[in-house]
Amino acid sequence: MSKEKAAHQVFARKYRPQGFEELIGQPAVSQTLSNALTAKRTHHAYLFTGPRGCGKTTTARILAKALNCAKGPTPTPCDECVSCREIALSSSLDVLEMDAASHTGVDDVREVIIETVALAPTRDRYKVFIIDEAHMLSNSAFNALLKTIEEPPPHVVFILATTEAHKVPATIASRCQRFKFRPIAADLLAEYLAAVAKKEKIAVEPEALDLLARAAEGSLRDAVSLLDQTRSVGDGTVTVESVREMFGFVPQDLLIGVAGALLARDPRALAGWLKKIYEEGIEPAQLIKDLRAAIEGAYLVKLGAGEPVDALWTKALSGASAEGLGFLLRRLNRALEELRYGDSPRLALELGLFSTLEAAHDLGAWVARLEALEKRLVAGGGGNALSPQAARSTILKDSCGEAEIAATASVRPISWPALVEAVSKEKITLGAALEKSRGELKPGGGYRIQFSKPFDLDMAKRSAAVIETALARLAGRPVALELLLGSPDAATASDIVDRGMPVSAAGADAPPGTRWKDIGEGASGGGAGGGACGGLKNAEGVFGGKARIIKKNTP
Ligand SMILES: Nc1ncnc2c1ncn2[C@@H]1O[C@H](COP(=O)(O)OP(=O)(O)OP(=O)(O)O)[C@@H](O)[C@H]1O
Ligand SMILES: [Mg+2]
Ligand SMILES: [Zn+2]
């Protein structure tokens, strides 16, 4: 064992709880066991299940003390009598600990347990058998144990502990009283670490403790060892930066950069940040996890459910709506999943992040942009200007009474920068030509690109297939391409679509509480609208999407 590891054990052992009241984050367990001890209604076999490092073995020893304390059985063992002291040092002859990880066989069970079960306790009230990592026992070992657990002598108590409850045969589990240990909540872990740091006189930044708590993933043992590890590097002060450095957490500025590019839907900026991230040698999975953790914090705050996050993050995400952040979180989760099962972490990362840029997510922003569009149409309407509401009806309402139209998520909006980016990846000269030109969805469908130089137009014509492929990928379906010479004119309605106006979310990514009911696909011809709904086709042209008739649900 390395010197470092030995040091951690000392640290964890030093702070091992000696009584139920010192146990962190397991109120149900300590309460139930304390009550049973008070009422003198203890069981002869217990099964402690739960993740690593959350107090199973510790509780088993406390229970053994509680049963065998000279002043017991009591929920508050004295810690002074010989029994208590010996149990704390694991040297009691009446409390036998067996590590099933290294004693898996039937012979081990016979030797350690079955042959001693019948013997009376040497000194104490009970003979307590603590079988740690119980899931490691072989089948024959479990079978040998079965009869004894079923009908043990009255002075025997079994405590089985395991991280993998499902591997304990039902025949055994059903004969035990079962206690589920929970992973310890991050805020409790951080609080505990702060207390340990104070006792150990370790200088710490509170945010650094939050990071450590997060890295410990519910294990108190890990949290304490991590604190000890970070203390031993650097000048002994535990800072956010030292923790980040040590655990490969992604630096804050990179995370905020990526989040900012995602929210601004800026593929260029995103690509720039990713480049930096690769240069720093950061793992794609780590980036997504850290990003997710930060955005999750901000998301909960937006929902009014969380503690305020870092000021830097509050600022970075101030423009985002709760549903926008929720959408991002779902996308990050998906990317992480794909990363786990794919063979190229980088590809999974890039696909995950870039696809986020293309997709629709922010209904609030969509409505705002729709209103801007209406205003512009009204302003351009000349003498017989319509009210915004009337304009909305013209655009959105078909002639079928209550029915309204919304483009569906089945066709994604086409963002011009994303198109330029995608083409540049394939053919850099063509990408450069596109940068000097202008693309837009045509009112009647299809996509038009206008070039100011004949040379650029010629090149584009020769490589039209590259543009068409990129276009189809972004739109999620083939799009007719028109290439022509001409100077870009003033902003038009489609300009808004150009800038990546998200199409109303329907289906998986729709925000909760959407009040619209889909009553048919107008564009499919046979739907509720049909020829009567001329407005549908119109809207499709404007939004570059596929129109559906939906009905507003009455609340
Ligand atoms: N709930 C808890 N409250 C206080 N300290 C704890 C708790 N859980 C774990 N610890 C600390 O972590 C150390 C290890 O805990 P313990 O051995 O009880 O974990 P475990 O659940 O048995 O883990 P494993 O499944 O890995 O065996 C203890 O010595 C103690 O310092
Ligand atoms: Mg254990
Ligand atoms: Zn005692």
XYZ file of N, CA and C and ligand atoms in Angstrom, residues 65-66 68-72 74 76-85 87, ligand 3:
58
model
N -21.531 -2.471 18.958
C -21.262 -1.839 20.264
C -22.553 -1.677 21.053
N -23.572 -1.200 20.336
C -24.859 -0.948 20.990
C -25.395 -2.231 21.627
N -23.519 -4.891 22.553
C -22.612 -5.515 23.514
C -22.068 -4.589 24.583
N -22.367 -3.313 24.526
C -21.876 -2.369 25.541
C -22.264 -2.879 26.928
N -21.361 -2.720 27.862
C -21.620 -3.191 29.222
C -22.889 -2.540 29.773
N -23.201 -1.335 29.287
C -24.408 -0.651 29.780
C -25.599 -0.869 28.859
N -25.457 -1.815 27.951
C -26.491 -1.986 26.925
C -27.363 -3.183 27.144
N -28.101 -0.690 24.181
C -28.485 0.707 24.254
C -28.213 1.422 22.930
N -27.157 4.275 22.785
C -26.003 5.150 23.009
C -24.917 4.409 23.785
N -24.125 3.578 23.077
C -23.063 2.833 23.754
C -22.072 3.788 24.420
N -21.480 3.312 25.547
C -20.713 4.227 26.392
C -19.346 4.596 25.835
N -18.794 3.741 24.984
C -17.472 3.990 24.402
C -16.357 3.900 25.432
N -16.682 3.482 26.645
C -15.653 3.433 27.691
C -15.414 2.019 28.186
N -16.454 1.188 28.155
C -16.290 -0.178 28.658
C -15.354 -0.952 27.733
N -14.888 -2.082 28.228
C -13.931 -2.882 27.452
C -14.551 -3.281 26.103
N -15.819 -3.701 26.159
C -16.466 -4.141 24.915
C -16.446 -3.032 23.878
N -16.918 -1.846 24.272
C -16.964 -0.733 23.328
C -15.580 -0.456 22.771
N -14.608 -0.410 23.643
C -13.267 -0.040 23.177
C -12.688 -1.089 22.232
N -14.371 -3.193 20.376
C -15.083 -3.190 19.090
C -14.590 -2.041 18.222
Zn -19.783 0.439 26.332
